[in-house]
Tab-separated table of C-alpha atoms and ligand atoms in Angstrom:
chain	number	residue	atom	x	y	z
A	1	UNK	CA	-18.333	29.607	-18.026
A	2	UNK	CA	-18.070	28.545	-21.647
A	3	UNK	CA	-15.472	27.810	-24.313
A	4	UNK	CA	-15.387	29.451	-27.709
A	5	UNK	CA	-15.857	26.239	-29.730
A	6	UNK	CA	-19.251	25.695	-28.009
A	7	UNK	CA	-20.411	29.155	-29.009
A	8	UNK	CA	-18.916	29.651	-32.461
A	9	UNK	CA	-21.887	28.237	-34.383
A	10	UNK	CA	-24.469	30.340	-32.530
A	11	UNK	CA	-22.339	33.461	-32.948
A	12	UNK	CA	-21.831	32.871	-36.662
A	13	UNK	CA	-25.603	32.454	-37.103
A	14	UNK	CA	-26.378	35.755	-35.363
A	15	UNK	CA	-23.294	37.858	-34.512
A	16	UNK	CA	-25.417	40.927	-33.723
A	17	UNK	CA	-26.996	39.097	-30.761
A	18	UNK	CA	-23.615	38.803	-29.049
A	19	UNK	CA	-21.968	41.815	-27.525
A	20	UNK	CA	-18.584	41.295	-25.901
A	21	UNK	CA	-16.829	43.387	-23.262
A	22	UNK	CA	-13.501	42.755	-21.625
A	23	UNK	CA	-10.399	44.704	-20.635
A	24	UNK	CA	-7.061	44.973	-18.875
A	25	UNK	CA	-5.794	47.238	-16.126
A	26	UNK	CA	-3.279	49.855	-17.328
A	27	UNK	CA	-0.670	48.675	-14.817
A	28	UNK	CA	2.082	47.532	-17.204
A	29	UNK	CA	2.759	45.703	-20.451
A	30	UNK	CA	0.486	42.873	-21.545
A	31	UNK	CA	2.003	39.406	-21.237
A	32	UNK	CA	1.588	35.863	-22.546
A	33	UNK	CA	-1.133	35.200	-19.933
A	34	UNK	CA	-3.272	37.955	-21.439
A	35	UNK	CA	-2.582	36.806	-24.962
A	36	UNK	CA	-3.461	33.134	-24.489
A	37	UNK	CA	-5.943	33.749	-21.641
A	38	UNK	CA	-8.136	36.307	-23.368
A	39	UNK	CA	-6.714	38.381	-26.241
A	40	UNK	CA	-6.691	35.584	-28.816
A	41	UNK	CA	-10.335	34.802	-28.034
A	42	UNK	CA	-11.216	38.461	-28.454
A	43	UNK	CA	-9.691	38.504	-31.926
A	44	UNK	CA	-11.518	35.259	-32.868
A	45	UNK	CA	-14.803	36.701	-31.572
A	46	UNK	CA	-14.362	39.915	-33.504
A	47	UNK	CA	-13.641	37.944	-36.666
A	48	UNK	CA	-16.889	36.039	-36.091
A	49	UNK	CA	-18.657	39.405	-36.289
A	50	UNK	CA	-19.547	40.288	-32.672
A	51	UNK	CA	-19.508	43.864	-31.419
A	52	UNK	CA	-16.406	44.288	-29.249
A	53	UNK	CA	-15.924	46.649	-26.287
A	54	UNK	CA	-12.491	46.930	-24.675
A	55	UNK	CA	-12.392	48.845	-21.399
A	56	UNK	CA	-9.120	50.071	-19.919
A	57	UNK	CA	-10.178	50.332	-16.255
A	58	UNK	CA	-7.898	53.117	-15.056
A	59	UNK	CA	-9.669	53.632	-11.702
A	60	UNK	CA	-8.898	49.988	-10.885
A	61	UNK	CA	-5.177	50.789	-10.859
A	62	UNK	CA	-5.539	52.602	-7.527
A	63	UNK	CA	-7.194	49.643	-5.807
A	64	UNK	CA	-3.868	48.084	-4.766
A	65	UNK	CA	-1.419	51.020	-4.974
A	66	UNK	CA	-1.411	54.681	-3.938
A	67	UNK	CA	-0.665	56.218	-7.326
A	68	UNK	CA	-1.378	55.263	-10.911
A	69	UNK	CA	2.186	55.281	-12.186
A	70	UNK	CA	2.740	56.186	-15.910
A	71	UNK	CA	-1.001	55.844	-16.547
A	72	UNK	CA	-1.103	57.474	-20.008
A	73	UNK	CA	1.870	55.432	-21.234
A	74	UNK	CA	0.430	52.116	-19.998
A	75	UNK	CA	-2.982	52.974	-21.461
A	76	UNK	CA	-1.559	53.759	-24.902
A	77	UNK	CA	0.601	50.635	-24.838
A	78	UNK	CA	-2.473	48.479	-24.167
A	79	UNK	CA	-4.106	49.915	-27.284
A	80	UNK	CA	-0.925	49.188	-29.269
A	81	UNK	CA	-1.020	45.564	-28.040
A	82	UNK	CA	-4.705	45.190	-28.941
A	83	UNK	CA	-4.187	46.419	-32.471
A	84	UNK	CA	-0.949	44.453	-32.936
A	85	UNK	CA	-2.638	41.184	-31.950
A	86	UNK	CA	-5.421	41.724	-34.483
A	87	UNK	CA	-8.196	43.817	-32.902
A	88	UNK	CA	-9.779	45.991	-35.610
A	89	UNK	CA	-10.076	49.522	-34.188
A	90	UNK	CA	-12.741	50.481	-36.747
A	91	UNK	CA	-15.095	47.824	-35.391
A	92	UNK	CA	-14.094	47.789	-31.696
A	93	UNK	CA	-14.887	50.399	-29.034
A	94	UNK	CA	-11.736	50.960	-26.952
A	95	UNK	CA	-12.001	53.408	-24.025
A	96	UNK	CA	-10.853	54.183	-20.477
A	97	UNK	CA	-13.608	53.901	-17.905
A	98	UNK	CA	-12.731	57.222	-16.256
A	99	UNK	CA	-13.708	58.938	-19.537
A	100	UNK	CA	-17.293	57.635	-19.364
A	101	UNK	CA	-19.068	59.353	-16.419
A	102	UNK	CA	-22.444	57.620	-16.872
A	103	UNK	CA	-20.767	54.213	-16.621
A	104	UNK	CA	-19.340	55.195	-13.242
A	105	UNK	CA	-22.687	56.490	-12.025
A	106	UNK	CA	-24.152	52.993	-12.432
A	107	UNK	CA	-21.894	51.972	-9.549
A	108	UNK	CA	-24.187	53.744	-7.046
A	109	UNK	CA	-27.381	51.692	-7.492
A	110	UNK	CA	-25.274	48.557	-8.101
A	111	UNK	CA	-23.451	48.917	-4.756
A	112	UNK	CA	-26.796	48.864	-2.961
A	113	UNK	CA	-27.469	45.389	-4.401
A	114	UNK	CA	-24.436	43.668	-2.835
A	115	UNK	CA	-23.815	43.014	0.858
A	116	UNK	CA	-20.572	43.862	2.643
A	117	UNK	CA	-20.203	40.168	3.587
A	118	UNK	CA	-20.373	39.231	-0.117
A	119	UNK	CA	-17.669	41.774	-0.935
A	120	UNK	CA	-15.414	40.330	1.782
A	121	UNK	CA	-15.896	36.739	0.562
A	122	UNK	CA	-14.584	37.297	-3.022
A	123	UNK	CA	-11.554	34.937	-3.400
A	124	UNK	CA	-9.838	36.993	-6.158
A	125	UNK	CA	-10.090	40.174	-4.093
A	126	UNK	CA	-8.593	38.255	-1.139
A	127	UNK	CA	-5.696	37.090	-3.338
A	128	UNK	CA	-5.101	40.613	-4.658
A	129	UNK	CA	-5.151	42.012	-1.118
A	130	UNK	CA	-2.518	39.401	-0.180
A	131	UNK	CA	-0.276	40.605	-3.059
A	132	UNK	CA	-0.965	44.317	-2.531
A	133	UNK	CA	1.789	46.594	-1.244
A	134	UNK	CA	-0.684	48.817	0.627
A	135	UNK	CA	-0.736	48.895	4.416
A	136	UNK	CA	-4.567	48.945	4.562
A	137	UNK	CA	-7.305	47.701	2.230
A	138	UNK	CA	-9.084	50.672	0.641
A	139	UNK	CA	-12.794	50.844	-0.159
A	140	UNK	CA	-12.205	50.801	-3.909
A	141	UNK	CA	-10.346	47.473	-3.643
A	142	UNK	CA	-13.292	45.865	-1.870
A	143	UNK	CA	-15.880	47.264	-4.268
A	144	UNK	CA	-14.040	46.997	-7.588
A	145	UNK	CA	-15.848	43.798	-8.684
A	146	UNK	CA	-19.073	45.869	-8.533
A	147	UNK	CA	-17.364	48.614	-10.542
A	148	UNK	CA	-16.480	45.906	-13.014
A	149	UNK	CA	-20.151	44.885	-13.134
A	150	UNK	CA	-20.839	48.475	-14.275
A	151	UNK	CA	-18.090	48.147	-16.932
A	152	UNK	CA	-19.803	45.031	-18.296
A	153	UNK	CA	-23.446	46.000	-17.902
A	154	UNK	CA	-23.323	49.603	-19.169
A	155	UNK	CA	-23.122	48.227	-22.728
A	156	UNK	CA	-25.281	45.161	-21.919
A	157	UNK	CA	-22.506	42.734	-22.860
A	158	UNK	CA	-23.484	39.074	-22.813
A	159	UNK	CA	-20.047	37.516	-23.143
A	160	UNK	CA	-16.793	38.332	-21.332
A	161	UNK	CA	-13.557	36.601	-22.480
A	162	UNK	CA	-11.390	36.432	-19.343
A	163	UNK	CA	-8.905	34.375	-17.339
A	164	UNK	CA	-9.877	32.132	-14.431
A	165	UNK	CA	-9.135	34.809	-11.797
A	166	UNK	CA	-12.111	36.755	-13.160
A	167	UNK	CA	-14.769	34.066	-12.559
A	168	UNK	CA	-15.765	35.347	-9.083
A	169	UNK	CA	-16.166	38.856	-10.567
A	170	UNK	CA	-18.377	37.534	-13.354
A	171	UNK	CA	-20.553	35.996	-10.629
A	172	UNK	CA	-20.841	39.456	-9.040
A	173	UNK	CA	-21.888	40.955	-12.400
A	174	UNK	CA	-24.484	38.200	-12.870
A	175	UNK	CA	-25.809	38.731	-9.349
A	176	UNK	CA	-26.013	42.496	-9.812
A	177	UNK	CA	-27.862	42.068	-13.139
A	178	UNK	CA	-30.330	39.571	-11.622
A	179	UNK	CA	-31.022	41.623	-8.506
A	180	UNK	CA	-31.374	44.862	-10.483
A	181	UNK	CA	-33.815	43.208	-12.898
A	182	UNK	CA	-35.873	41.783	-10.006
A	183	UNK	CA	-35.984	45.056	-8.115
A	184	UNK	CA	-36.465	47.418	-11.078
A	185	UNK	CA	-38.123	45.709	-14.074
A	186	UNK	CA	-39.502	47.722	-17.005
A	187	UNK	CA	-43.273	48.326	-16.614
A	188	UNK	CA	-43.893	45.512	-19.127
A	189	UNK	CA	-41.752	43.154	-17.000
A	190	UNK	CA	-38.754	42.942	-19.388
A	191	UNK	CA	-35.323	42.911	-17.725
A	192	UNK	CA	-32.971	45.886	-18.124
A	193	UNK	CA	-29.730	43.861	-18.125
A	194	UNK	CA	-28.606	40.539	-19.643
A	195	UNK	CA	-26.770	38.076	-17.362
A	196	UNK	CA	-23.220	38.057	-18.759
A	197	UNK	CA	-21.246	34.836	-19.224
A	198	UNK	CA	-17.499	34.292	-18.869
A	199	UNK	CA	-15.653	32.843	-21.837
A	200	UNK	CA	-12.542	30.882	-20.822
A	201	UNK	CA	-9.698	29.957	-23.184
A	202	UNK	CA	-7.504	26.844	-23.307
A	203	UNK	CA	-5.100	28.698	-20.961
A	204	UNK	CA	-7.371	30.181	-18.290
A	205	UNK	CA	-4.507	30.481	-15.795
A	206	UNK	CA	-1.061	30.756	-17.362
A	207	UNK	CA	1.684	30.571	-14.739
A	208	UNK	CA	4.533	33.053	-14.527
A	209	UNK	CA	8.253	32.317	-14.214
A	210	UNK	CA	7.896	31.909	-10.410
A	211	UNK	CA	5.099	29.314	-10.684
A	212	UNK	CA	2.320	31.736	-9.559
A	213	UNK	CA	-0.317	33.364	-11.817
A	214	UNK	CA	1.490	35.373	-14.512
A	215	UNK	CA	0.690	38.995	-13.606
A	216	UNK	CA	1.864	42.391	-14.777
A	217	UNK	CA	2.500	43.488	-11.211
A	218	UNK	CA	4.288	40.434	-9.821
A	219	UNK	CA	7.596	40.552	-11.752
A	220	UNK	CA	6.987	37.059	-13.186
A	221	UNK	CA	5.706	37.787	-16.676
A	222	UNK	CA	6.933	37.471	-20.252
A	223	UNK	CA	5.680	40.663	-21.953
A	224	UNK	CA	4.327	40.453	-25.508
A	225	UNK	CA	6.553	43.399	-26.381
A	226	UNK	CA	9.794	41.852	-25.050
A	227	UNK	CA	12.576	41.267	-27.600
A	228	UNK	CA	13.711	37.720	-28.420
A	229	UNK	CA	16.779	37.768	-26.142
A	230	UNK	CA	14.781	39.064	-23.179
A	231	UNK	CA	12.150	36.381	-23.826
A	232	UNK	CA	14.899	33.722	-23.817
A	233	UNK	CA	16.388	35.086	-20.576
A	234	UNK	CA	13.012	35.248	-18.810
A	235	UNK	CA	12.014	31.733	-19.870
A	236	UNK	CA	15.442	30.373	-18.897
A	237	UNK	CA	14.753	31.601	-15.361
A	238	UNK	CA	11.338	29.896	-15.191
A	239	UNK	CA	10.778	27.574	-12.254
A	240	UNK	CA	10.708	23.856	-13.160
A	241	UNK	CA	11.497	20.687	-11.180
A	242	UNK	CA	14.383	18.218	-10.810
A	243	UNK	CA	12.897	15.340	-12.854
A	244	UNK	CA	14.803	15.121	-16.195
A	245	UNK	CA	12.023	13.227	-17.931
A	246	UNK	CA	9.536	15.757	-19.297
A	247	UNK	CA	5.873	14.771	-18.864
A	248	UNK	CA	2.590	16.665	-19.124
A	249	UNK	CA	0.964	16.456	-15.691
A	250	UNK	CA	-0.747	19.777	-14.820
A	251	UNK	CA	-1.631	18.662	-11.269
A	252	UNK	CA	1.607	16.931	-10.245
A	253	UNK	CA	4.053	19.101	-12.263
A	254	UNK	CA	2.334	22.480	-12.785
A	255	UNK	CA	5.409	24.490	-13.856
A	256	UNK	CA	6.739	21.986	-16.417
A	257	UNK	CA	3.204	21.456	-17.765
A	258	UNK	CA	2.661	25.200	-18.028
A	259	UNK	CA	5.736	25.529	-20.280
A	260	UNK	CA	4.551	22.592	-22.402
A	261	UNK	CA	1.112	24.181	-22.709
A	262	UNK	CA	2.690	27.482	-23.740
A	263	UNK	CA	4.791	25.868	-26.490
A	264	UNK	CA	1.760	23.828	-27.568
A	265	UNK	CA	-0.439	26.933	-27.851
A	266	UNK	CA	2.194	28.693	-29.975
A	267	UNK	CA	2.568	25.740	-32.327
A	268	UNK	CA	-1.022	24.512	-32.226
A	269	UNK	CA	0.150	21.142	-30.932
A	270	UNK	CA	-0.831	18.945	-27.980
A	271	UNK	CA	1.426	19.463	-24.922
A	272	UNK	CA	1.605	15.665	-24.417
A	273	UNK	CA	3.150	15.258	-27.885
A	274	UNK	CA	5.787	17.912	-27.142
A	275	UNK	CA	6.604	16.205	-23.818
A	276	UNK	CA	7.115	12.928	-25.656
A	277	UNK	CA	9.469	14.622	-28.116
A	278	UNK	CA	11.604	16.270	-25.422
A	279	UNK	CA	11.691	13.029	-23.425
A	280	UNK	CA	14.785	12.903	-21.181
A	281	UNK	CA	16.138	16.258	-22.401
A	282	UNK	CA	15.319	17.907	-19.059
A	283	UNK	CA	14.354	21.487	-18.252
A	284	UNK	CA	17.043	22.988	-20.518
A	285	UNK	CA	15.655	21.315	-23.657
A	286	UNK	CA	12.104	22.166	-22.609
A	287	UNK	CA	12.999	25.839	-22.193
A	288	UNK	CA	14.769	25.940	-25.567
A	289	UNK	CA	11.648	24.511	-27.227
A	290	UNK	CA	9.344	27.002	-25.480
A	291	UNK	CA	11.566	29.982	-26.246
A	292	UNK	CA	11.724	29.155	-29.957
A	293	UNK	CA	7.978	28.543	-30.094
A	294	UNK	CA	7.101	31.815	-28.323
A	295	UNK	CA	9.542	33.948	-30.314
A	296	UNK	CA	8.395	32.484	-33.602
A	297	UNK	CA	4.705	32.878	-32.797
A	298	UNK	CA	5.114	36.467	-31.624
A	299	UNK	CA	7.477	37.633	-34.401
A	300	UNK	CA	4.771	39.091	-36.713
A	301	UNK	CA	2.867	40.565	-33.748
A	302	UNK	CA	6.017	42.235	-32.453
A	303	UNK	CA	6.793	43.668	-35.901
A	304	UNK	CA	3.272	45.164	-36.165
A	305	UNK	CA	3.605	46.407	-32.603
A	306	UNK	CA	6.761	48.382	-33.426
A	307	UNK	CA	5.007	50.085	-36.384
A	308	UNK	CA	1.897	50.962	-34.370
A	309	UNK	CA	3.891	52.253	-31.389
A	310	UNK	CA	5.533	54.843	-33.634
A	311	UNK	CA	2.186	56.589	-34.323
A	312	UNK	CA	0.937	57.805	-30.926
A	313	UNK	CA	-1.456	60.274	-32.605
A	314	UNK	CA	-3.377	57.369	-34.135
A	315	UNK	CA	-3.504	55.506	-30.807
A	316	UNK	CA	-4.919	58.571	-29.028
A	317	UNK	CA	-7.491	59.008	-31.788
A	318	UNK	CA	-8.629	55.383	-31.315
A	319	UNK	CA	-9.212	56.150	-27.617
A	320	UNK	CA	-11.080	59.398	-28.360
A	321	UNK	CA	-13.418	57.710	-30.832
A	322	UNK	CA	-13.946	54.799	-28.421
A	323	UNK	CA	-14.754	57.144	-25.576
A	324	UNK	CA	-17.357	58.990	-27.686
A	325	UNK	CA	-19.112	55.737	-28.631
A	326	UNK	CA	-18.962	54.413	-25.063
A	327	UNK	CA	-20.393	57.675	-23.675
A	328	UNK	CA	-23.372	57.555	-26.033
A	329	UNK	CA	-24.198	53.999	-24.936
A	330	UNK	CA	-23.603	54.692	-21.233
A	331	UNK	CA	-25.852	57.782	-21.344
A	332	UNK	CA	-28.654	55.714	-22.894
A	333	UNK	CA	-28.290	52.958	-20.271
A	334	UNK	CA	-28.207	55.453	-17.412
A	335	UNK	CA	-31.371	57.130	-18.757
A	336	UNK	CA	-33.055	53.710	-18.804
A	337	UNK	CA	-31.832	52.907	-15.281
A	338	UNK	CA	-33.035	56.234	-13.912
A	339	UNK	CA	-36.430	55.685	-15.561
A	340	UNK	CA	-37.015	52.213	-14.080
A	341	UNK	CA	-35.844	53.471	-10.679
A	342	UNK	CA	-38.397	56.286	-10.912
A	343	UNK	CA	-35.863	59.159	-10.868
A	344	UNK	CA	-37.103	62.500	-12.183
B	1	LIG	P1	-2.192	43.097	-12.492
B	1	LIG	O1	-1.004	42.394	-11.917
B	1	LIG	O2	-1.992	44.563	-12.652
B	1	LIG	O3	-3.495	42.760	-11.803
B	1	LIG	P2	-2.779	41.133	-14.515
B	1	LIG	O4	-1.619	40.542	-15.203
B	1	LIG	O5	-3.441	40.320	-13.445
B	1	LIG	O6	-2.315	42.563	-13.995
B	1	LIG	P3	-5.316	42.168	-15.432
B	1	LIG	O7	-5.342	43.480	-16.131
B	1	LIG	O8	-5.684	42.129	-13.982
B	1	LIG	O9	-3.843	41.541	-15.621
B	1	LIG	O10	-6.207	41.112	-16.213
B	1	LIG	C1	-6.680	41.357	-17.529
B	1	LIG	C2	-7.292	40.118	-18.134
B	1	LIG	O11	-6.279	39.133	-18.395
B	1	LIG	C3	-8.308	39.405	-17.231
B	1	LIG	O12	-9.322	38.884	-18.060
B	1	LIG	C4	-7.533	38.278	-16.627
B	1	LIG	O13	-8.354	37.191	-16.258
B	1	LIG	C5	-6.597	37.892	-17.772
B	1	LIG	N1	-5.349	37.324	-17.237
B	1	LIG	C6	-4.442	37.986	-16.474
B	1	LIG	N2	-3.434	37.161	-16.134
B	1	LIG	C7	-3.713	35.946	-16.701
B	1	LIG	C8	-3.046	34.686	-16.705
B	1	LIG	N3	-1.901	34.509	-16.071
B	1	LIG	N4	-3.604	33.650	-17.391
B	1	LIG	C9	-4.792	33.825	-18.054
B	1	LIG	N5	-5.472	34.994	-18.082
B	1	LIG	C10	-4.948	36.056	-17.412
B	2	LIG	MG1	-5.005	41.284	-12.211
C-alpha cells in the first residue's frame, strides 16, 4: 500500500508508465467515503497524466443479493458522480464489466490459481457475508475477489486507488498475477502481468452515521448527491459520545474523530486544530461545523452533478465508448493469455 504524495514525483516524470484501474459497485449512490477514500485520488492521478480505467462491476452486485435492483439507473448515476467530481471522460475509460466478455473469461484460468481455503480466509468477504441479507453464501460471493483480479489485470493496471476494505482483494490480485507469471511466462521469460499496488488516501476507512464503515448498502451513508438539508439531517443523526470536550483521538473516540477528519478533509485543515476550536462545544457544535464544511465543499460538485444528470444520452455515450476501448484491450490480453497457456 502506498500514498499519493510518495508517488507523485515518479508519476509526473513518466505518467505513461502508470496505468490506474478502480471502480465502484452499482448498488446505490456514491457517498463521502468513496469521495475521500478513492475518488479524489483518482482525479489527482488523472491530472498527473496517468491512464485511468473505471470499472462498474455489475456482476458483483449479485454477490450479496438475489437481484440487481435498478442496475441501469445506479450505473448511470455512478458515471454522473465521476464526471461531477472531475474525472475527464475523454481521457478515462469507463465501462461495466459485464460488457467486456474477454475480461470475464480471464476469471477461468485465474480461479485455478487460488485455493478454496484462501477464498474462505478473506476478511473482507467474511465481513460482507456477515452483512449480507442472503440465506446462503453463493459461489460468486466467495470468488469475487478473483473476478476483481481480472478487472484489474485485464488492462495491466499497476495502481489501484481504493479504501482499506479492498486491501485483502489487492493481495489476491497480486497473488494471481505472481502465480500466473510463474506458471505461464512468455517464452523469453518476461511476465504477462504487473503486480498491482493499492493506493490509500488520508481517509482509507470513513465511518458512517452508525459508527461502522460508511457503505451504500448499510443505510449509514451521506450521499454526494444529497441536498444540503438532507446532509444536515444525516450528520445530525451521526453517532458520537457523551464527552462534551471535543478531541481528536481516532482509537479512543472513533466516531468523534471521524467527523473531525471529515471536516478537516473538506477544509484542508488538521482535525486536531478543528477539535481545539470546537473545544467544549460538544457534539452539537461539532456536527454544525462538519455540516457546513461538507455542504460548502460539495456545493460546486453538486451543481455540476445536476447539469450532467440532465443529459442521460451523454452519460450512455461515455459508457459505450468506454466499453469499446475496454473490449479492445481485454481481447488483446486474452489473446496473450491463451498464447502463453498454449491454447490453439
Ligand atoms: P456496498 O455497500 O454496495 O458494498 P460500498 O459503499 O462498500 O458499497 P463499494 O462499491 O463496495 O462501496 O466500494 C467502492 C470503492 O470505495 C472501494 O475502493 C472501497 O474501498 C471504497 N470505499 C467504500 N466505502 C468506503 C469508506 N467508508 N471509506 C473509504 N473508502 C471506501
Ligand atoms: Mg463494498
